Tab-separated table of C-alpha atoms in Angstrom:
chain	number	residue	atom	x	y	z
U	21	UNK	CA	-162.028	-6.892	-71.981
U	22	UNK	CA	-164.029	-4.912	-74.487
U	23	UNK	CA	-168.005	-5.756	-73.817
U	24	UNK	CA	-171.008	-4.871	-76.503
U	25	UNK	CA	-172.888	-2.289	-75.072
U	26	UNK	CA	-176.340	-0.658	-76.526
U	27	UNK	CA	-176.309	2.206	-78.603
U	28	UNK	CA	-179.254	3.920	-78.922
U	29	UNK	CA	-180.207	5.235	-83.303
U	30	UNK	CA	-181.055	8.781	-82.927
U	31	UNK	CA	-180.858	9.506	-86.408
U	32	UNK	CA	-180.382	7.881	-89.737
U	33	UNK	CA	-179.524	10.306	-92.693
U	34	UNK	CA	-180.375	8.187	-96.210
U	35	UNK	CA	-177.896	10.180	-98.988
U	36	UNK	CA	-178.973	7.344	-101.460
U	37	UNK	CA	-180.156	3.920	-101.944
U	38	UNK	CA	-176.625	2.601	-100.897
U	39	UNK	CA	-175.160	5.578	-98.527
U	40	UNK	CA	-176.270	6.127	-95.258
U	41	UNK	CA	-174.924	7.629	-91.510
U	42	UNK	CA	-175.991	6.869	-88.631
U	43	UNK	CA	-176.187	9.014	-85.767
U	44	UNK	CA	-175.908	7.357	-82.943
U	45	UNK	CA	-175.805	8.426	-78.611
U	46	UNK	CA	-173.968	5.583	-76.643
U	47	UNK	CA	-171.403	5.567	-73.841
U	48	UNK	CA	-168.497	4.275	-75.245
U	49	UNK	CA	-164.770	5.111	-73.740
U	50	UNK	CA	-163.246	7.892	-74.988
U	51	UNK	CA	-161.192	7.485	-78.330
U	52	UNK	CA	-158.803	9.176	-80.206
U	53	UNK	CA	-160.180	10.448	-83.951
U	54	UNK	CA	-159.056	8.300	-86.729
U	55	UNK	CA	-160.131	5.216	-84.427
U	56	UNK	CA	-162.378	2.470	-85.347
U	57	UNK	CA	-165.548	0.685	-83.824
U	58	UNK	CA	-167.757	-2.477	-84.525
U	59	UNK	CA	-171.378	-2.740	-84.699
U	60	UNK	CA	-173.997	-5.392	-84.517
U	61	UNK	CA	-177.299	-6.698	-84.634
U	62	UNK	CA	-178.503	-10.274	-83.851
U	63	UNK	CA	-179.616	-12.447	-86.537
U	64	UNK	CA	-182.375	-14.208	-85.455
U	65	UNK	CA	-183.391	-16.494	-88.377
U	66	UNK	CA	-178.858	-17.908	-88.016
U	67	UNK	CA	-178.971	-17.400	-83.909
U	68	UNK	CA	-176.106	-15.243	-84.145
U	69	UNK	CA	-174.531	-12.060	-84.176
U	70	UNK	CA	-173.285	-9.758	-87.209
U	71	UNK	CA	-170.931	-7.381	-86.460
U	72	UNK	CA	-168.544	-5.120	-88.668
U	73	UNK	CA	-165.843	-2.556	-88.332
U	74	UNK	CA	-166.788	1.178	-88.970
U	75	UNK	CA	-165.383	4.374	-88.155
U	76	UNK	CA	-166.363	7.193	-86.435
U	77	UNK	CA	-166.808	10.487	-88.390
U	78	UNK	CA	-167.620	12.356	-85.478
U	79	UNK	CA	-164.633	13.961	-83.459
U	80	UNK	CA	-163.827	12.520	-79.667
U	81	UNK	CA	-165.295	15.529	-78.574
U	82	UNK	CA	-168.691	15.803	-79.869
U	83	UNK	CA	-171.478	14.454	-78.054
U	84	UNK	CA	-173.256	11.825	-80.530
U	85	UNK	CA	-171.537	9.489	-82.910
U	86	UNK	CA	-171.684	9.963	-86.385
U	87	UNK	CA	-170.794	6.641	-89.031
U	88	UNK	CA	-170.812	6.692	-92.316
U	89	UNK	CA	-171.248	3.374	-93.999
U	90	UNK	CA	-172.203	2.218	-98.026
U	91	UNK	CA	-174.693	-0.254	-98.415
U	92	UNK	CA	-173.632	-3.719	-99.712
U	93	UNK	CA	-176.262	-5.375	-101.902
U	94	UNK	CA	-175.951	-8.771	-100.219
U	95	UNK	CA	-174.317	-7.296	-96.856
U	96	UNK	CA	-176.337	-8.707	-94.167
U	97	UNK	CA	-175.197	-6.559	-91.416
U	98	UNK	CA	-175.476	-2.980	-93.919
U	99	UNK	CA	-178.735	-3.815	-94.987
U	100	UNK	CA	-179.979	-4.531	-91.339
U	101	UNK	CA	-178.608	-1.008	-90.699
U	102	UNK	CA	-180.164	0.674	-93.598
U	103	UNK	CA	-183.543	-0.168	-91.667
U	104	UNK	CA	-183.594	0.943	-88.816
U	105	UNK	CA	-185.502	3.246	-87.079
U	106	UNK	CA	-185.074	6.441	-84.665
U	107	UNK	CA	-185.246	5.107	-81.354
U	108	UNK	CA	-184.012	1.319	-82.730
U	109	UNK	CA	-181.032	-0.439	-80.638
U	110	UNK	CA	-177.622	-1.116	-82.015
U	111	UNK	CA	-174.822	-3.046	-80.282
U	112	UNK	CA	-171.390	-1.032	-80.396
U	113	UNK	CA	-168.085	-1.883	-78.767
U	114	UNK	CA	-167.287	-0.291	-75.654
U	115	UNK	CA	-163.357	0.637	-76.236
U	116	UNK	CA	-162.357	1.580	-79.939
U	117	UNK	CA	-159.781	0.323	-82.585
U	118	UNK	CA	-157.093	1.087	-84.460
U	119	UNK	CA	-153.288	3.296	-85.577
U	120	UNK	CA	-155.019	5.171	-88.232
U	121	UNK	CA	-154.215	8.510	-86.269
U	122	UNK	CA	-152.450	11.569	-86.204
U	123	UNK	CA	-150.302	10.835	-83.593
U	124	UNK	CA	-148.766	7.673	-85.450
U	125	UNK	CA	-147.749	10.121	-88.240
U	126	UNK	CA	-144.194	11.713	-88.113
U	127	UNK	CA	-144.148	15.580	-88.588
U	128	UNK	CA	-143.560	16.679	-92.463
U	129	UNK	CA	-143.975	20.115	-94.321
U	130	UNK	CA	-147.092	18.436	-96.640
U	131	UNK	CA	-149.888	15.705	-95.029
U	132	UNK	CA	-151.537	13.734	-98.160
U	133	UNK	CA	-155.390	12.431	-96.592
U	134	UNK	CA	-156.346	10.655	-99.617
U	135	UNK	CA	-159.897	8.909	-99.197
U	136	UNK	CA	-162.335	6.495	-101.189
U	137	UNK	CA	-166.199	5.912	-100.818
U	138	UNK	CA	-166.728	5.909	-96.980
U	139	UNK	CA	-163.053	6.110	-96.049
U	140	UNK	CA	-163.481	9.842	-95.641
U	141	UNK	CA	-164.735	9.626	-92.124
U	142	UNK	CA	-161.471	9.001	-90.153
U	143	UNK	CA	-160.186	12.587	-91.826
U	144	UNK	CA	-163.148	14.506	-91.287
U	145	UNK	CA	-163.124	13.414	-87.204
U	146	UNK	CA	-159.226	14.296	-87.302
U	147	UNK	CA	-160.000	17.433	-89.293
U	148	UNK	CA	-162.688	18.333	-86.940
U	149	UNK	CA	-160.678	17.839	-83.303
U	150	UNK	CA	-157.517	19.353	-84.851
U	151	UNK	CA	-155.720	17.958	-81.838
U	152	UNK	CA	-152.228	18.376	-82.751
U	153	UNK	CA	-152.669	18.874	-86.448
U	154	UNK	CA	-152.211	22.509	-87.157
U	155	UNK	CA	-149.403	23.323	-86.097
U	156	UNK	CA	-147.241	20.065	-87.330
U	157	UNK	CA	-148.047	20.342	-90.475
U	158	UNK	CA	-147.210	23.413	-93.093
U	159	UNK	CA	-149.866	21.900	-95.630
U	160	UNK	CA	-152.597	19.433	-95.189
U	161	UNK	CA	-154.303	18.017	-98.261
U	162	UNK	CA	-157.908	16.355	-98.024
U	163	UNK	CA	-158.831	14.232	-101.598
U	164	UNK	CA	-162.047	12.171	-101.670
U	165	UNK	CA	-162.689	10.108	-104.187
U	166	UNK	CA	-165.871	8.793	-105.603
U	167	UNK	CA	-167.698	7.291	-108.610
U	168	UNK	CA	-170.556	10.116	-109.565
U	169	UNK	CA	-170.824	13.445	-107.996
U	170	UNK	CA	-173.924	12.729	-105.998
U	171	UNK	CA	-172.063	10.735	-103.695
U	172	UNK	CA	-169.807	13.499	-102.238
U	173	UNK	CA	-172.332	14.085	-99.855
U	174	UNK	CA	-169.517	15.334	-96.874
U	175	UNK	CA	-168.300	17.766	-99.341
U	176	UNK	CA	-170.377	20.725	-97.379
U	177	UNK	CA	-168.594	19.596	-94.284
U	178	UNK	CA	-164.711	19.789	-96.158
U	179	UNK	CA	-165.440	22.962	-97.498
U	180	UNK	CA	-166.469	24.135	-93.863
U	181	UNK	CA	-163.050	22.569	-92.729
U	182	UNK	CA	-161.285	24.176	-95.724
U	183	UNK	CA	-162.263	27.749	-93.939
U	184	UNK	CA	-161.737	26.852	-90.016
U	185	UNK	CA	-157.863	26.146	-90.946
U	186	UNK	CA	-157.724	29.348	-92.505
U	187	UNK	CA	-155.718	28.356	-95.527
U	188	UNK	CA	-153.741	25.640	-94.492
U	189	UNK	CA	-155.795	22.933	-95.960
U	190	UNK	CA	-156.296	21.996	-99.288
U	191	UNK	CA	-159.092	19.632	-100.842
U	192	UNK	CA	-159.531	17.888	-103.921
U	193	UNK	CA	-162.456	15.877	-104.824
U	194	UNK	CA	-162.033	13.185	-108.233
U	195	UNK	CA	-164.959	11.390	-109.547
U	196	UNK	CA	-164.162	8.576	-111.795
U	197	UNK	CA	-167.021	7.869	-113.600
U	198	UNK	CA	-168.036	11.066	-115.031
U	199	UNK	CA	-167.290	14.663	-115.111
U	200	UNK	CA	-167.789	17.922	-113.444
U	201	UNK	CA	-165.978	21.004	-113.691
U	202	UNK	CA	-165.147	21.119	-109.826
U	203	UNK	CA	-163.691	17.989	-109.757
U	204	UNK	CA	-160.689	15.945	-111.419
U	205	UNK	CA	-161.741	12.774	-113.416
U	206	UNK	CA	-160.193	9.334	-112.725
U	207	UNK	CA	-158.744	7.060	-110.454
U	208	UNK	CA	-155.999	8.084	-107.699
U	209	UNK	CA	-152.911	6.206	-109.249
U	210	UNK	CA	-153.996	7.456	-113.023
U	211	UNK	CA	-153.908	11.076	-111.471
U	212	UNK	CA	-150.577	10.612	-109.565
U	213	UNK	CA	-149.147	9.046	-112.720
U	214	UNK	CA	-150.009	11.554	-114.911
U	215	UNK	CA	-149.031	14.366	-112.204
U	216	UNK	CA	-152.490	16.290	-112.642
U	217	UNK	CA	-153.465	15.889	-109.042
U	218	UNK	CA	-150.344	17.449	-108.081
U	219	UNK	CA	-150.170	19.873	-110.091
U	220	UNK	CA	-154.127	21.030	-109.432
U	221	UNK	CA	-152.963	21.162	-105.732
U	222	UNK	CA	-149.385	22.998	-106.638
U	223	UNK	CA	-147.360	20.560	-103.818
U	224	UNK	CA	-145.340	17.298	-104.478
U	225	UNK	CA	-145.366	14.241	-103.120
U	226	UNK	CA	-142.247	12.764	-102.200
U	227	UNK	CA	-140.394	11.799	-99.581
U	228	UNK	CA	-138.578	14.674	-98.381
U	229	UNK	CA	-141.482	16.729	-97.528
U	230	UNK	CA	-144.365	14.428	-97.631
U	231	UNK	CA	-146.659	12.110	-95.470
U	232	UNK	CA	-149.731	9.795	-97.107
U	233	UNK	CA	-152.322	8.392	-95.332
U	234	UNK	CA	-154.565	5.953	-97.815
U	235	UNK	CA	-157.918	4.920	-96.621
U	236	UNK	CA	-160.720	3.256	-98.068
U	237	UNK	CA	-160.699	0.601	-100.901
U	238	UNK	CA	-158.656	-1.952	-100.661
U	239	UNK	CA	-157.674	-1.961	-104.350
U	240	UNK	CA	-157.071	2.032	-104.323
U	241	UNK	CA	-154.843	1.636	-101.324
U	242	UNK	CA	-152.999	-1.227	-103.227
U	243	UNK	CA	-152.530	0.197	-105.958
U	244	UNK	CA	-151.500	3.588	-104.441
U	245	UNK	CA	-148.892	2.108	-102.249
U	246	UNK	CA	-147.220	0.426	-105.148
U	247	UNK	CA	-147.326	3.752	-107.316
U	248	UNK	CA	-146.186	5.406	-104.001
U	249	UNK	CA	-143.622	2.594	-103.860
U	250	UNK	CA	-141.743	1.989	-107.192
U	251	UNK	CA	-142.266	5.829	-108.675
U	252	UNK	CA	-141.768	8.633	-105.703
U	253	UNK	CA	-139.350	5.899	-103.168
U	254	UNK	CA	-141.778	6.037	-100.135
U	255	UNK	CA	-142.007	3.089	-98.026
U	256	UNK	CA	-144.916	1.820	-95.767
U	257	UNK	CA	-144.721	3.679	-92.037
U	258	UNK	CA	-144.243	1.468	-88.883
U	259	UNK	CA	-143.458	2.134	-85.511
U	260	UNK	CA	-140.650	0.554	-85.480
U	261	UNK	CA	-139.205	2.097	-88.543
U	262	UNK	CA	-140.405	5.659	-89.702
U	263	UNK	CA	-141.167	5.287	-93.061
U	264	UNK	CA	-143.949	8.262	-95.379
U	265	UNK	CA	-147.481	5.916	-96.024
U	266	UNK	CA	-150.098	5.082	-93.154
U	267	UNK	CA	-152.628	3.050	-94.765
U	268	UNK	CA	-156.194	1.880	-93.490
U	269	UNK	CA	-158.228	-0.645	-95.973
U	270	UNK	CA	-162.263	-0.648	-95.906
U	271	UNK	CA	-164.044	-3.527	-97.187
């Protein structure tokens, strides 16, 4: 059994007209970062309610909850969201989702994190526990991806990662629809095909050494897989046969 229970809005940060996080105090049951919740409202003009999956950016050990969402231009539920109010009521699950964690990946010298759009929040509440991360790993690499630069808006938050493991993480940001100096300019699979990523980091990613986790959208993940796939020999991870990609898709 997994009941709705109210969460109360204590905050909601607007980085644009279609990027928002909401900050959030409820009493959910503890969950392990990289995890997964729903959220809802009721409809009242369709009698029903709307509920989605989001992650949680915040680690399991931080006191409010922290989700990072884009705003859909006909999403019912995302737009509902968007407007709310300090002090408004949300419904969230009780118990959270999801394998997208760092205990379901198999130790390796070099831990890809690649991210799209929203999909950075499952790495930046792994990143920010560090439960059994730093010591499993001899490199961790952190890569968000976005469209313009204005919509890094966690980059602050990486970089402050990038210092509390002392050197043993990496990060990469690539913006795909225009350029900036600090940044590499494409799409994921162009960048892996054309071996600039790796070669801006200075590791390899193969299967030997390496460990990629894909989240965000669905297309990049796709797309990356395949790459992953038919050009470096790396086959999807399962628990019942160890394999070098985790992958988590966000619509």
């Amino acid at each position: 059994m997994n009941p709705w229970i109210n969460a109360k809005v204590l905050k909601i940060k607007k980085w644009s007209n279609h990027l928002f996080t909401l900050i959030l105090k409820a009493s959910i049951a503890p969950f392990y970062a990289g995890q997964f919740t729903k959220l809802a409202l009721y409809d009242e003009a369709n009698k029903k309610k709307i509920q989605r999956a989001y992650s949680y950016l915040n680690s399991p050990n931080e006191k409010n909850l922290e989700i990072y969402i884009v705003r859909v231009l006909n999403g019912k539920l995302s737009n509902m969201l968007y407007n709310l109010q300090s002090g408004d009521k949300v419904l969230i699950k009780k118990n959270s989702f999801g394998f997208f964690t760092i205990d379901e990946i198999p130790d390796c010298e070099t831990l890809w994190m690649f991210a799209t759009g929203t999909g950075i929040g499952p790495y930046c509440s792994i990143l920010k526990e560090e439960k059994n991360i730093i010591n499993r790993f001899d490199h961790i690499v952190l890569i968000h991806a976005v469209r313009y630069q204005n919509e890094l808006v966690y980059l602050p938050l990486m970089q402050k990662l990038y210092e509390q493991y002392k050197g043993k993480l990496k990060i990469q940001t690539i913006i795909s629809r225009e350029e900036n100096r600090n940044s590499l300019t494409g799409r994921i699979p162009f960048l892996l095909n054309n071996q600039k990523l790796e070669k801006k980091i200075g590791l390899s990613i193969n299967p030997q050494t390496s460990h990629v986790m894909l989240c965000g959208n669905p297309l990049m993940v796709k797309d990356t897989y395949h790459f992953l796939k038919n050009n470096r020999n790396m086959i999807k991870h399962l628990r019942r046969k160890k394999g070098n990609i985790t992958m988590e898709n966000y619509w």
